[in-house]
Structures are given as C-alpha cells and as structure tokens.
mmCIF file of C-alpha atoms in Angstrom:
data_model
loop_
_atom_site.group_PDB
_atom_site.id
_atom_site.type_symbol
_atom_site.label_atom_id
_atom_site.label_comp_id
_atom_site.label_asym_id
_atom_site.label_seq_id
_atom_site.Cartn_x
_atom_site.Cartn_y
_atom_site.Cartn_z
ATOM 1 C CA MET V 1 0.000 0.000 0.000
ATOM 2 C CA ARG V 2 1.146 3.569 -0.644
ATOM 3 C CA TRP V 3 3.417 5.131 1.979
ATOM 4 C CA VAL V 4 1.599 7.665 4.057
ATOM 5 C CA ALA V 5 3.210 11.090 4.222
ATOM 6 C CA ALA V 6 2.770 13.058 7.434
ATOM 7 C CA LEU V 7 3.519 16.769 7.129
ATOM 8 C CA VAL V 8 5.717 18.029 9.928
ATOM 9 C CA ALA V 9 6.914 21.387 11.195
ATOM 10 C CA ALA V 10 8.819 23.783 8.928
ATOM 11 C CA GLY V 11 12.417 22.866 8.289
ATOM 12 C CA ALA V 12 12.012 19.122 8.979
ATOM 13 C CA LEU V 13 13.983 17.002 6.513
ATOM 14 C CA VAL V 14 13.262 13.404 5.559
ATOM 15 C CA ALA V 15 16.404 11.318 5.978
ATOM 16 C CA GLY V 16 18.295 10.801 2.737
ATOM 17 C CA GLY V 17 17.868 14.338 1.416
ATOM 18 C CA GLY V 18 14.275 13.817 0.144
ATOM 19 C CA TRP V 19 11.296 16.014 0.890
ATOM 20 C CA VAL V 20 11.610 19.211 2.881
ATOM 21 C CA LEU V 21 8.010 19.633 4.098
ATOM 22 C CA ARG V 22 6.565 22.994 5.126
ATOM 23 C CA ALA V 23 4.124 23.723 7.939
ATOM 24 C CA ASP V 24 1.790 25.209 5.300
ATOM 25 C CA PRO V 25 1.844 22.548 2.556
ATOM 26 C CA PHE V 26 -0.760 24.299 0.425
ATOM 27 C CA ALA V 27 1.173 27.517 -0.130
ATOM 28 C CA ALA V 28 2.589 28.249 -3.581
ATOM 29 C CA PRO V 29 5.166 25.626 -4.623
ATOM 30 C CA THR V 30 8.790 26.439 -3.752
ATOM 31 C CA ALA V 31 12.041 24.561 -4.134
ATOM 32 C CA SER V 32 11.424 22.925 -0.786
ATOM 33 C CA THR V 33 8.161 21.389 -2.002
ATOM 34 C CA THR V 34 9.375 20.089 -5.343
ATOM 35 C CA ALA V 35 12.096 17.648 -4.315
ATOM 36 C CA GLN V 36 11.640 14.014 -5.316
ATOM 37 C CA SER V 37 10.473 11.288 -2.909
ATOM 38 C CA PRO V 38 12.832 8.289 -2.652
ATOM 39 C CA ALA V 39 9.869 5.837 -2.778
ATOM 40 C CA ARG V 40 9.275 3.899 -6.026
ATOM 41 C CA THR V 41 6.237 5.429 -7.695
ATOM 42 C CA GLY V 42 4.226 5.594 -10.873
ATOM 43 C CA LEU V 43 1.761 8.053 -12.373
ATOM 44 C CA ALA V 44 -2.011 8.139 -12.726
ATOM 45 C CA GLN V 45 -4.483 10.764 -13.907
ATOM 46 C CA VAL V 46 -7.169 12.892 -12.317
ATOM 47 C CA THR V 47 -10.358 11.925 -14.161
ATOM 48 C CA LYS V 48 -13.838 13.431 -14.373
ATOM 49 C CA GLY V 49 -17.108 11.535 -14.616
ATOM 50 C CA THR V 50 -19.612 9.478 -12.662
ATOM 51 C CA LEU V 51 -18.474 7.643 -9.555
ATOM 52 C CA SER V 52 -20.468 5.023 -7.662
ATOM 53 C CA ALA V 53 -20.093 3.862 -4.083
ATOM 54 C CA ARG V 54 -20.501 0.095 -3.873
ATOM 55 C CA THR V 55 -20.587 -2.623 -1.274
ATOM 56 C CA LEU V 56 -19.477 -6.113 -2.322
ATOM 57 C CA GLN V 57 -21.391 -9.039 -0.811
ATOM 58 C CA ASN V 58 -21.719 -12.786 -1.289
ATOM 59 C CA GLY V 59 -25.191 -13.984 -2.243
ATOM 60 C CA THR V 60 -27.206 -17.003 -3.332
ATOM 61 C CA LEU V 61 -29.010 -17.106 -6.674
ATOM 62 C CA GLY V 62 -32.280 -18.997 -6.890
ATOM 63 C CA TYR V 63 -36.015 -18.473 -7.149
ATOM 64 C CA ALA V 64 -38.320 -16.202 -5.155
ATOM 65 C CA GLY V 65 -40.874 -17.504 -2.701
ATOM 66 C CA ASN V 66 -41.252 -20.675 -0.684
ATOM 67 C CA HIS V 67 -44.769 -22.058 -0.787
ATOM 68 C CA GLN V 68 -46.069 -25.139 1.014
ATOM 69 C CA ILE V 69 -48.829 -26.930 -0.889
ATOM 70 C CA VAL V 70 -51.356 -28.190 1.660
ATOM 71 C CA ASN V 71 -53.534 -31.027 0.398
ATOM 72 C CA ARG V 72 -57.259 -30.931 1.296
ATOM 73 C CA ALA V 73 -58.288 -34.249 -0.331
ATOM 74 C CA ALA V 74 -58.063 -37.517 1.616
ATOM 75 C CA GLY V 75 -57.181 -40.672 -0.307
ATOM 76 C CA THR V 76 -54.390 -42.342 -2.230
ATOM 77 C CA VAL V 77 -51.853 -40.200 -4.054
ATOM 78 C CA THR V 78 -51.867 -41.411 -7.656
ATOM 79 C CA LYS V 79 -49.743 -38.812 -9.439
ATOM 80 C CA LEU V 80 -47.176 -36.215 -8.394
ATOM 81 C CA PRO V 81 -45.037 -33.667 -10.257
ATOM 82 C CA ALA V 82 -41.255 -34.048 -10.375
ATOM 83 C CA VAL V 83 -38.790 -31.814 -8.566
ATOM 84 C CA GLY V 84 -37.958 -28.883 -10.833
ATOM 85 C CA GLN V 85 -41.198 -29.204 -12.806
ATOM 86 C CA VAL V 86 -42.952 -25.939 -13.643
ATOM 87 C CA VAL V 87 -46.747 -25.836 -13.306
ATOM 88 C CA THR V 88 -48.935 -22.920 -14.386
ATOM 89 C CA ALA V 89 -52.200 -21.925 -12.699
ATOM 90 C CA GLY V 90 -55.209 -23.656 -14.242
ATOM 91 C CA ASN V 91 -53.387 -26.958 -14.743
ATOM 92 C CA VAL V 92 -53.470 -30.181 -12.736
ATOM 93 C CA LEU V 93 -50.809 -30.183 -9.997
ATOM 94 C CA TYR V 94 -51.265 -33.714 -8.644
ATOM 95 C CA ARG V 95 -53.957 -36.399 -8.295
ATOM 96 C CA VAL V 96 -55.627 -38.121 -5.351
ATOM 97 C CA ASP V 97 -57.671 -41.274 -6.035
ATOM 98 C CA GLY V 98 -57.095 -40.480 -9.692
ATOM 99 C CA LYS V 99 -58.937 -37.145 -9.412
ATOM 100 C CA PRO V 100 -57.172 -33.925 -10.450
ATOM 101 C CA VAL V 101 -56.163 -31.258 -7.941
ATOM 102 C CA VAL V 102 -55.931 -27.972 -9.851
ATOM 103 C CA LEU V 103 -53.446 -25.186 -9.152
ATOM 104 C CA LEU V 104 -55.057 -21.739 -8.837
ATOM 105 C CA HIS V 105 -53.558 -18.325 -8.128
ATOM 106 C CA GLY V 106 -54.548 -16.719 -4.827
ATOM 107 C CA ALA V 107 -53.260 -15.791 -1.389
ATOM 108 C CA VAL V 108 -56.139 -17.150 0.726
ATOM 109 C CA PRO V 109 -55.749 -20.878 1.555
ATOM 110 C CA ILE V 110 -58.802 -22.918 0.591
ATOM 111 C CA TYR V 111 -60.616 -24.068 3.726
ATOM 112 C CA ARG V 112 -64.161 -24.858 2.603
ATOM 113 C CA SER V 113 -66.227 -25.969 -0.353
ATOM 114 C CA LEU V 114 -67.576 -23.126 -2.472
ATOM 115 C CA SER V 115 -70.982 -23.125 -4.126
ATOM 116 C CA TRP V 116 -73.752 -20.836 -5.344
ATOM 117 C CA GLY V 117 -74.624 -18.236 -2.672
ATOM 118 C CA ALA V 118 -71.257 -18.255 -0.882
ATOM 119 C CA ASP V 119 -69.401 -15.006 -0.326
ATOM 120 C CA GLY V 120 -66.060 -13.900 1.118
ATOM 121 C CA ALA V 121 -62.421 -13.286 0.257
ATOM 122 C CA ASP V 122 -61.969 -16.877 -0.950
ATOM 123 C CA VAL V 123 -64.849 -16.445 -3.401
ATOM 124 C CA GLN V 124 -63.348 -13.183 -4.671
ATOM 125 C CA GLN V 125 -59.997 -14.862 -5.416
ATOM 126 C CA LEU V 126 -61.834 -17.713 -7.180
ATOM 127 C CA ASN V 127 -63.681 -15.202 -9.378
ATOM 128 C CA ALA V 128 -60.420 -13.392 -10.142
ATOM 129 C CA ALA V 129 -58.695 -16.693 -10.981
ATOM 130 C CA LEU V 130 -61.492 -17.791 -13.308
ATOM 131 C CA VAL V 131 -61.370 -14.493 -15.226
ATOM 132 C CA ARG V 132 -57.572 -14.542 -15.373
ATOM 133 C CA LEU V 133 -57.624 -18.041 -16.859
ATOM 134 C CA GLY V 134 -60.147 -17.026 -19.507
ATOM 135 C CA HIS V 135 -63.130 -19.051 -18.248
ATOM 136 C CA ALA V 136 -65.150 -15.813 -18.192
ATOM 137 C CA THR V 137 -64.698 -12.242 -19.346
ATOM 138 C CA LYS V 138 -64.741 -9.265 -17.011
ATOM 139 C CA ASP V 139 -68.091 -8.323 -18.484
ATOM 140 C CA GLN V 140 -69.453 -11.768 -17.613
ATOM 141 C CA LEU V 141 -67.849 -12.063 -14.166
ATOM 142 C CA ASP V 142 -66.546 -9.212 -12.022
ATOM 143 C CA PRO V 143 -63.088 -10.346 -10.786
ATOM 144 C CA GLY V 144 -63.500 -8.073 -7.763
ATOM 145 C CA SER V 145 -66.806 -9.620 -6.694
ATOM 146 C CA ASP V 146 -66.844 -11.718 -3.532
ATOM 147 C CA TYR V 147 -70.176 -13.386 -4.379
ATOM 148 C CA PHE V 148 -70.634 -16.844 -5.913
ATOM 149 C CA GLY V 149 -73.446 -16.473 -8.435
ATOM 150 C CA ARG V 150 -74.473 -17.778 -11.824
ATOM 151 C CA ALA V 151 -71.395 -16.326 -13.579
ATOM 152 C CA THR V 152 -69.071 -18.069 -11.109
ATOM 153 C CA TYR V 153 -71.015 -21.306 -11.525
ATOM 154 C CA ASN V 154 -70.714 -21.240 -15.313
ATOM 155 C CA ALA V 155 -67.032 -20.283 -15.340
ATOM 156 C CA LEU V 156 -66.197 -22.961 -12.769
ATOM 157 C CA ARG V 157 -67.930 -25.626 -14.855
ATOM 158 C CA ASP V 158 -65.721 -24.597 -17.787
ATOM 159 C CA LEU V 159 -62.593 -24.966 -15.635
ATOM 160 C CA GLN V 160 -63.740 -28.376 -14.382
ATOM 161 C CA ASP V 161 -64.400 -29.543 -17.936
ATOM 162 C CA ARG V 162 -60.883 -28.578 -19.068
ATOM 163 C CA ALA V 163 -59.247 -30.160 -15.998
ATOM 164 C CA GLY V 164 -61.133 -33.444 -16.303
ATOM 165 C CA LEU V 165 -63.254 -32.947 -13.183
ATOM 166 C CA GLU V 166 -66.970 -33.536 -12.804
ATOM 167 C CA GLU V 167 -68.751 -30.405 -14.091
ATOM 168 C CA SER V 168 -70.671 -29.742 -10.899
ATOM 169 C CA GLY V 169 -70.290 -25.968 -10.845
ATOM 170 C CA ASN V 170 -69.287 -26.276 -7.178
ATOM 171 C CA LEU V 171 -65.693 -26.224 -5.943
ATOM 172 C CA ALA V 172 -65.432 -29.140 -3.533
ATOM 173 C CA LEU V 173 -62.797 -28.972 -0.834
ATOM 174 C CA GLY V 174 -59.779 -30.814 -2.233
ATOM 175 C CA GLN V 175 -60.398 -30.057 -5.925
ATOM 176 C CA ALA V 176 -57.972 -27.115 -5.990
ATOM 177 C CA VAL V 177 -55.134 -25.466 -4.106
ATOM 178 C CA PHE V 178 -54.450 -21.733 -4.116
ATOM 179 C CA VAL V 179 -50.863 -20.445 -4.217
ATOM 180 C CA PRO V 180 -49.775 -16.761 -4.354
ATOM 181 C CA ALA V 181 -47.872 -17.315 -7.610
ATOM 182 C CA LYS V 182 -49.223 -17.679 -11.144
ATOM 183 C CA THR V 183 -46.552 -20.231 -12.009
ATOM 184 C CA ILE V 184 -44.666 -22.433 -9.553
ATOM 185 C CA ARG V 185 -41.516 -24.501 -9.651
ATOM 186 C CA VAL V 186 -41.544 -27.683 -7.553
ATOM 187 C CA LEU V 187 -38.750 -27.655 -4.968
ATOM 188 C CA LYS V 188 -39.587 -30.737 -2.914
ATOM 189 C CA VAL V 189 -42.086 -33.598 -3.039
ATOM 190 C CA ASN V 190 -43.138 -34.728 0.428
ATOM 191 C CA ALA V 191 -45.880 -37.185 -0.560
ATOM 192 C CA VAL V 192 -45.284 -40.640 -2.044
ATOM 193 C CA SER V 193 -47.210 -41.947 -5.018
ATOM 194 C CA GLY V 194 -49.401 -44.843 -3.904
ATOM 195 C CA ALA V 195 -49.438 -43.776 -0.263
ATOM 196 C CA GLN V 196 -52.385 -42.470 1.686
ATOM 197 C CA THR V 197 -52.600 -38.734 2.281
ATOM 198 C CA ALA V 198 -54.785 -36.890 4.749
ATOM 199 C CA ALA V 199 -56.357 -33.449 4.548
ATOM 200 C CA GLY V 200 -53.975 -30.857 5.947
ATOM 201 C CA THR V 201 -50.813 -32.672 4.809
ATOM 202 C CA VAL V 202 -48.053 -30.726 3.046
ATOM 203 C CA VAL V 203 -47.596 -32.690 -0.170
ATOM 204 C CA LEU V 204 -45.283 -30.331 -2.044
ATOM 205 C CA GLU V 205 -43.003 -27.345 -1.561
ATOM 206 C CA ALA V 206 -42.578 -24.871 -4.377
ATOM 207 C CA SER V 207 -41.172 -21.502 -5.357
ATOM 208 C CA SER V 208 -42.244 -19.046 -8.004
ATOM 209 C CA THR V 209 -40.338 -18.960 -11.290
ATOM 210 C CA ALA V 210 -39.106 -15.411 -10.612
ATOM 211 C CA ARG V 211 -35.330 -15.222 -10.224
ATOM 212 C CA GLN V 212 -33.956 -13.819 -6.964
ATOM 213 C CA VAL V 213 -30.638 -13.302 -5.204
ATOM 214 C CA THR V 214 -30.526 -13.436 -1.406
ATOM 215 C CA VAL V 215 -27.753 -11.736 0.572
ATOM 216 C CA GLU V 216 -27.139 -12.211 4.293
ATOM 217 C CA LEU V 217 -25.970 -8.681 5.113
ATOM 218 C CA ASN V 218 -24.200 -7.729 8.335
ATOM 219 C CA ALA V 219 -26.906 -6.038 10.425
ATOM 220 C CA GLY V 220 -24.590 -3.093 11.115
ATOM 221 C CA ARG V 221 -24.648 -2.220 7.394
ATOM 222 C CA GLN V 222 -28.437 -2.123 7.063
ATOM 223 C CA SER V 223 -28.483 1.673 6.654
ATOM 224 C CA GLN V 224 -26.068 1.427 3.711
ATOM 225 C CA VAL V 225 -28.514 -0.501 1.514
ATOM 226 C CA ALA V 226 -31.984 0.627 0.403
ATOM 227 C CA VAL V 227 -34.794 -0.668 -1.801
ATOM 228 C CA GLY V 228 -34.144 0.518 -5.338
ATOM 229 C CA ASP V 229 -30.332 0.395 -5.112
ATOM 230 C CA LYS V 230 -28.858 -0.866 -8.377
ATOM 231 C CA VAL V 231 -26.888 -4.100 -8.334
ATOM 232 C CA ILE V 232 -24.417 -5.977 -10.504
ATOM 233 C CA ILE V 233 -24.566 -9.755 -10.031
ATOM 234 C CA THR V 234 -21.445 -11.750 -10.899
ATOM 235 C CA LEU V 235 -22.412 -15.320 -11.798
ATOM 236 C CA PRO V 236 -20.318 -18.474 -11.191
ATOM 237 C CA ASP V 237 -19.111 -18.407 -14.831
ATOM 238 C CA GLY V 238 -17.856 -14.819 -14.447
ATOM 239 C CA LYS V 239 -20.644 -13.237 -16.488
ATOM 240 C CA THR V 240 -22.656 -10.391 -14.983
ATOM 241 C CA ALA V 241 -26.329 -9.427 -14.843
ATOM 242 C CA PRO V 242 -28.035 -6.259 -13.571
ATOM 243 C CA GLY V 243 -30.454 -6.214 -10.660
ATOM 244 C CA VAL V 244 -32.160 -4.032 -8.078
ATOM 245 C CA VAL V 245 -32.643 -4.356 -4.318
ATOM 246 C CA SER V 246 -36.291 -5.353 -3.821
ATOM 247 C CA GLU V 247 -36.412 -5.885 -0.057
ATOM 248 C CA VAL V 248 -34.229 -5.082 2.966
ATOM 249 C CA GLY V 249 -34.981 -7.192 6.015
ATOM 250 C CA LYS V 250 -35.853 -5.566 9.318
ATOM 251 C CA VAL V 251 -35.482 -8.637 11.555
ATOM 252 C CA ALA V 252 -31.924 -9.692 12.391
ATOM 253 C CA THR V 253 -30.854 -13.281 12.943
ATOM 254 C CA THR V 254 -27.767 -14.442 14.807
ATOM 255 C CA SER V 255 -25.600 -17.388 13.817
ATOM 256 C CA ASP V 256 -21.960 -18.472 14.043
ATOM 257 C CA SER V 257 -21.189 -16.028 11.219
ATOM 258 C CA GLY V 258 -22.632 -13.053 13.133
ATOM 259 C CA THR V 259 -25.829 -11.006 13.173
ATOM 260 C CA THR V 260 -27.340 -10.515 9.735
ATOM 261 C CA ILE V 261 -30.422 -9.306 7.900
ATOM 262 C CA GLU V 262 -31.757 -10.721 4.653
ATOM 263 C CA VAL V 263 -31.566 -8.568 1.538
ATOM 264 C CA LYS V 264 -33.473 -9.689 -1.552
ATOM 265 C CA ILE V 265 -32.433 -8.677 -5.048
ATOM 266 C CA ARG V 266 -34.497 -8.912 -8.234
ATOM 267 C CA PRO V 267 -32.507 -9.449 -11.452
ATOM 268 C CA THR V 268 -33.786 -6.943 -14.016
ATOM 269 C CA ARG V 269 -32.717 -9.210 -16.875
ATOM 270 C CA PRO V 270 -33.547 -12.615 -15.387
ATOM 271 C CA LYS V 271 -32.713 -14.583 -18.535
ATOM 272 C CA GLN V 272 -29.084 -13.533 -18.127
ATOM 273 C CA THR V 273 -28.952 -15.381 -14.782
ATOM 274 C CA GLY V 274 -29.645 -18.766 -16.392
ATOM 275 C CA SER V 275 -31.431 -21.520 -14.458
ATOM 276 C CA LEU V 276 -29.007 -22.322 -11.637
ATOM 277 C CA ASP V 277 -30.600 -22.765 -8.223
ATOM 278 C CA LYS V 278 -28.858 -22.105 -4.907
ATOM 279 C CA ALA V 279 -25.779 -20.937 -6.794
ATOM 280 C CA PRO V 280 -23.142 -18.750 -5.070
ATOM 281 C CA VAL V 281 -22.794 -15.297 -6.640
ATOM 282 C CA GLN V 282 -21.085 -12.018 -5.822
ATOM 283 C CA VAL V 283 -23.197 -8.907 -5.595
ATOM 284 C CA SER V 284 -21.989 -5.329 -6.056
ATOM 285 C CA ILE V 285 -24.628 -2.997 -4.619
ATOM 286 C CA VAL V 286 -24.519 0.655 -5.695
ATOM 287 C CA THR V 287 -25.251 2.604 -2.507
ATOM 288 C CA GLY V 288 -24.548 6.104 -3.869
ATOM 289 C CA THR V 289 -23.675 7.940 -7.067
ATOM 290 C CA ALA V 290 -21.843 11.216 -7.764
ATOM 291 C CA GLU V 291 -21.977 12.646 -11.293
ATOM 292 C CA ASP V 292 -19.508 14.918 -13.084
ATOM 293 C CA VAL V 293 -16.904 14.793 -10.303
ATOM 294 C CA LEU V 294 -13.109 14.599 -10.180
ATOM 295 C CA SER V 295 -11.637 11.360 -8.867
ATOM 296 C CA VAL V 296 -8.219 9.864 -8.158
ATOM 297 C CA PRO V 297 -6.964 6.396 -7.199
ATOM 298 C CA VAL V 298 -7.478 5.811 -3.456
ATOM 299 C CA ASN V 299 -3.813 4.879 -3.032
ATOM 300 C CA SER V 300 -2.728 8.316 -4.301
ATOM 301 C CA LEU V 301 -4.000 9.973 -1.107
ATOM 302 C CA LEU V 302 -1.406 11.254 1.342
ATOM 303 C CA ALA V 303 -2.506 11.658 4.969
ATOM 304 C CA LEU V 304 -1.561 14.963 6.568
ATOM 305 C CA ALA V 305 -0.262 15.262 10.114
ATOM 306 C CA GLY V 306 -2.862 17.884 10.994
ATOM 307 C CA GLY V 307 -5.691 15.902 9.392
ATOM 308 C CA GLY V 308 -7.014 15.698 5.870
ATOM 309 C CA TYR V 309 -5.393 14.528 2.649
ATOM 310 C CA ALA V 310 -3.278 15.709 -0.271
ATOM 311 C CA VAL V 311 -2.194 14.339 -3.642
ATOM 312 C CA GLU V 312 1.196 14.782 -5.288
ATOM 313 C CA VAL V 313 0.704 16.507 -8.661
ATOM 314 C CA VAL V 314 3.379 16.336 -11.376
ATOM 315 C CA ASP V 315 3.303 19.389 -13.662
ATOM 316 C CA ALA V 316 4.077 19.340 -17.390
ATOM 317 C CA GLY V 317 7.671 20.304 -16.663
ATOM 318 C CA GLY V 318 8.118 17.440 -14.199
ATOM 319 C CA GLU V 319 7.796 19.629 -11.099
ATOM 320 C CA HIS V 320 6.153 17.970 -8.088
ATOM 321 C CA ARG V 321 3.800 19.751 -5.695
ATOM 322 C CA LEU V 322 1.238 18.836 -3.072
ATOM 323 C CA VAL V 323 -2.415 19.781 -3.511
ATOM 324 C CA GLY V 324 -4.747 19.509 -0.525
ATOM 325 C CA VAL V 325 -7.983 17.642 -1.272
ATOM 326 C CA THR V 326 -11.304 16.917 0.353
ATOM 327 C CA THR V 327 -12.598 13.400 -0.224
ATOM 328 C CA GLY V 328 -16.156 12.483 -1.171
ATOM 329 C CA LEU V 329 -17.610 9.244 -2.501
ATOM 330 C CA PHE V 330 -15.421 6.100 -2.430
ATOM 331 C CA ASP V 331 -15.808 3.476 -5.168
ATOM 332 C CA ASP V 332 -14.217 0.398 -3.617
ATOM 333 C CA SER V 333 -14.758 -1.746 -6.707
ATOM 334 C CA GLU V 334 -12.817 0.696 -8.916
ATOM 335 C CA GLY V 335 -10.367 1.795 -6.237
ATOM 336 C CA ARG V 336 -11.139 5.486 -6.779
ATOM 337 C CA VAL V 337 -12.361 8.358 -4.628
ATOM 338 C CA GLU V 338 -14.111 11.653 -5.380
ATOM 339 C CA VAL V 339 -11.901 14.673 -4.573
ATOM 340 C CA THR V 340 -12.091 18.456 -4.647
ATOM 341 C CA GLY V 341 -9.225 20.905 -4.133
ATOM 342 C CA ASP V 342 -7.820 24.237 -5.295
ATOM 343 C CA GLY V 343 -5.516 23.717 -8.252
ATOM 344 C CA LEU V 344 -6.834 20.245 -9.053
ATOM 345 C CA ALA V 345 -8.050 19.645 -12.608
ATOM 346 C CA GLU V 346 -9.017 16.853 -14.989
ATOM 347 C CA GLY V 347 -6.079 15.299 -16.814
ATOM 348 C CA GLN V 348 -3.407 16.205 -14.262
ATOM 349 C CA ARG V 349 -0.824 13.554 -13.509
ATOM 350 C CA ILE V 350 -0.510 12.435 -9.902
ATOM 351 C CA VAL V 351 1.902 10.125 -8.091
ATOM 352 C CA VAL V 352 0.804 6.617 -7.110
ATOM 353 C CA PRO V 353 2.736 3.613 -5.810
ATOM 354 C CA ALA V 354 4.654 1.748 -8.501
ATOM 355 C CA SER V 355 2.830 -1.415 -9.635
#
C-alpha cells in the first residue's frame, strides 16, 4: 500500500535528502516542495465523470418464494409432479384417487367448499382466478366480486371440464389449491405416489419462477442498503447481470457467522442469470452515485499530520507539488475516490505507488 506522508513542522527534513516539508503545505510551490520522494512510484491521472459507491457481498441465486402446498383431499396419491417441474395456474398439480387437484392463483388458503350463494375473500380470489384463466370475461364475471353467483357457476364448470373434473359448478374442498404465484416450480415432493394422504398434509413445496438473489448482510450495514439500489450480479461463470434491491430485512438473525439481515435482489434481466438454483454469486450494490466529479486512485492519497489529505501533482515540466484535497464518494470496486481541491483539474498527472 502507498506510503503515508505526514507533514511536519517547517524545516524538517526526511532522511536521505528527500522532501523538505513545510508547515503550510498548500502555499505556492517552492524549491522545498518540489524535491523528489525516494519511494518507487508511478503516475495516474485525475479523471472526471460518474463515480459510484458500492458494497461487495456474497449472495445465493435462486427463485423467489417458498410455498407449502397443503392437500385438502383424503385418499391415495396417484400422481405427483417431479422436482424442478414448472406448473402454471389452471393446470393439474397432482392427483388423489385419480382425481385432479388444480393449481389456482390466490393468497387465501382454501378451507371450505364453495358453491352458489357463498361469499367472502376466498370467493373473490376464485372469481379473479377464473377471469384470469379465460373461463369468463370481465363483463361476464366481475373479478372483484366476492359473491358466488351464476357467472361463477358457469365459469367454474368450464374450468372443471378442461381439468377433467366432474362439471358440478361447485368447488369441492380438495379439488384445488391456491398459491400466491401464477406459475410455480416444484422444490420438494413430500408425498409418495401410492401412499395415503390426509387433509392438511403438506404434499409439495414450491417456489415461483421469478429469479432472486438473497444476501445475508451484516446487520450493522443495514443503513447502507436501500430498496431501489442498483446491483451488478457476478455469476459463477464470471458473467454479470443487472439487478435491483427489492427488499431489505428488518429482523436480524444471529448465527456463528454473526448477526445478519436478509436482503433480496431482483434481477432486471432474469434470462441472463440462467437456471441455476442455490448458486453462489457475488453482488456489487450501488449505494450512492456522484456525477460529473473529479476522482483519483485511493492509493494516491497522502494523509496529513494535521488531518485531511493531499495528492502529489506532477506538472508538465516534471515539477512535483502537493495539492490539498477533500474526499467524497469512495468506489471500492474501482479503487477510486471523489476529490475536490484548489488547483486540481481533470487530466493532471498524480503520483501513485509503482505497480
């Protein structure tokens, strides 16, 4: 790492006949401030542009959501989906006693049979599901209605016909399961084909098909990350994909690795993340941005004895001088820092440690 220069009182001389440092290092350059340092160095440039502050974290790439599929039909399991299989709402998810159990989209777990005259939140989500699947139009059936009437009856009969169920127009308990995802991906199969299953048994576990990265962030850094922060995800093969922070946890958990909160990230180009599940990735979260600013390599900063920093500027004629700077945004991933200072300009050459 770059040597750190501490400015000392006037007249002090670094051993070996190097720098003679003045008490006021930001005065006009003189012979005493232009002597060469004995340290091996190279040159870099002051640049102008956009700088981003980032935090680098390890994460896990997979799929959003973790849904338990609770069976409501008692009998013998006769068909189950495979792990990794994708099932869309409106299709048969599994079978009990040879009868289809249909997947429907909704957040309210089914807990009763539904028939003409019923009302409630579960009826409303059934109406919405039937319209969404095309078994009725919005003109025929109000998706916001919580009443089971003739339109629900007719649309439900159409769904039952397509699924291979008896066209009763009533939704018997056990004929369908509601999951808060329009399409699911089977993560785990708990039931066994040919075995008996009881109502209330978790037969499957599933996720949505939406891609998601999860980061276990040190709880002390919670304030550094916010919903909407832009993210670059580095995949196991070295390729990258953009993303955005979608959720920052508020409940901390403690383990052997410390106290952490869960941060969820939504890839904005999910196809670029492939299909890997539970894959380790590196996440660069942009926590701040400064536009149209001067920046220098972090290792060009010289710490001053009285506090603050300076950089060593090399003029066109080869003359060296110190310029005091105030630091701003740090971009750890690029190794640069935003700086301001009198006499500092884009394109100037500054001293850095030799590579």
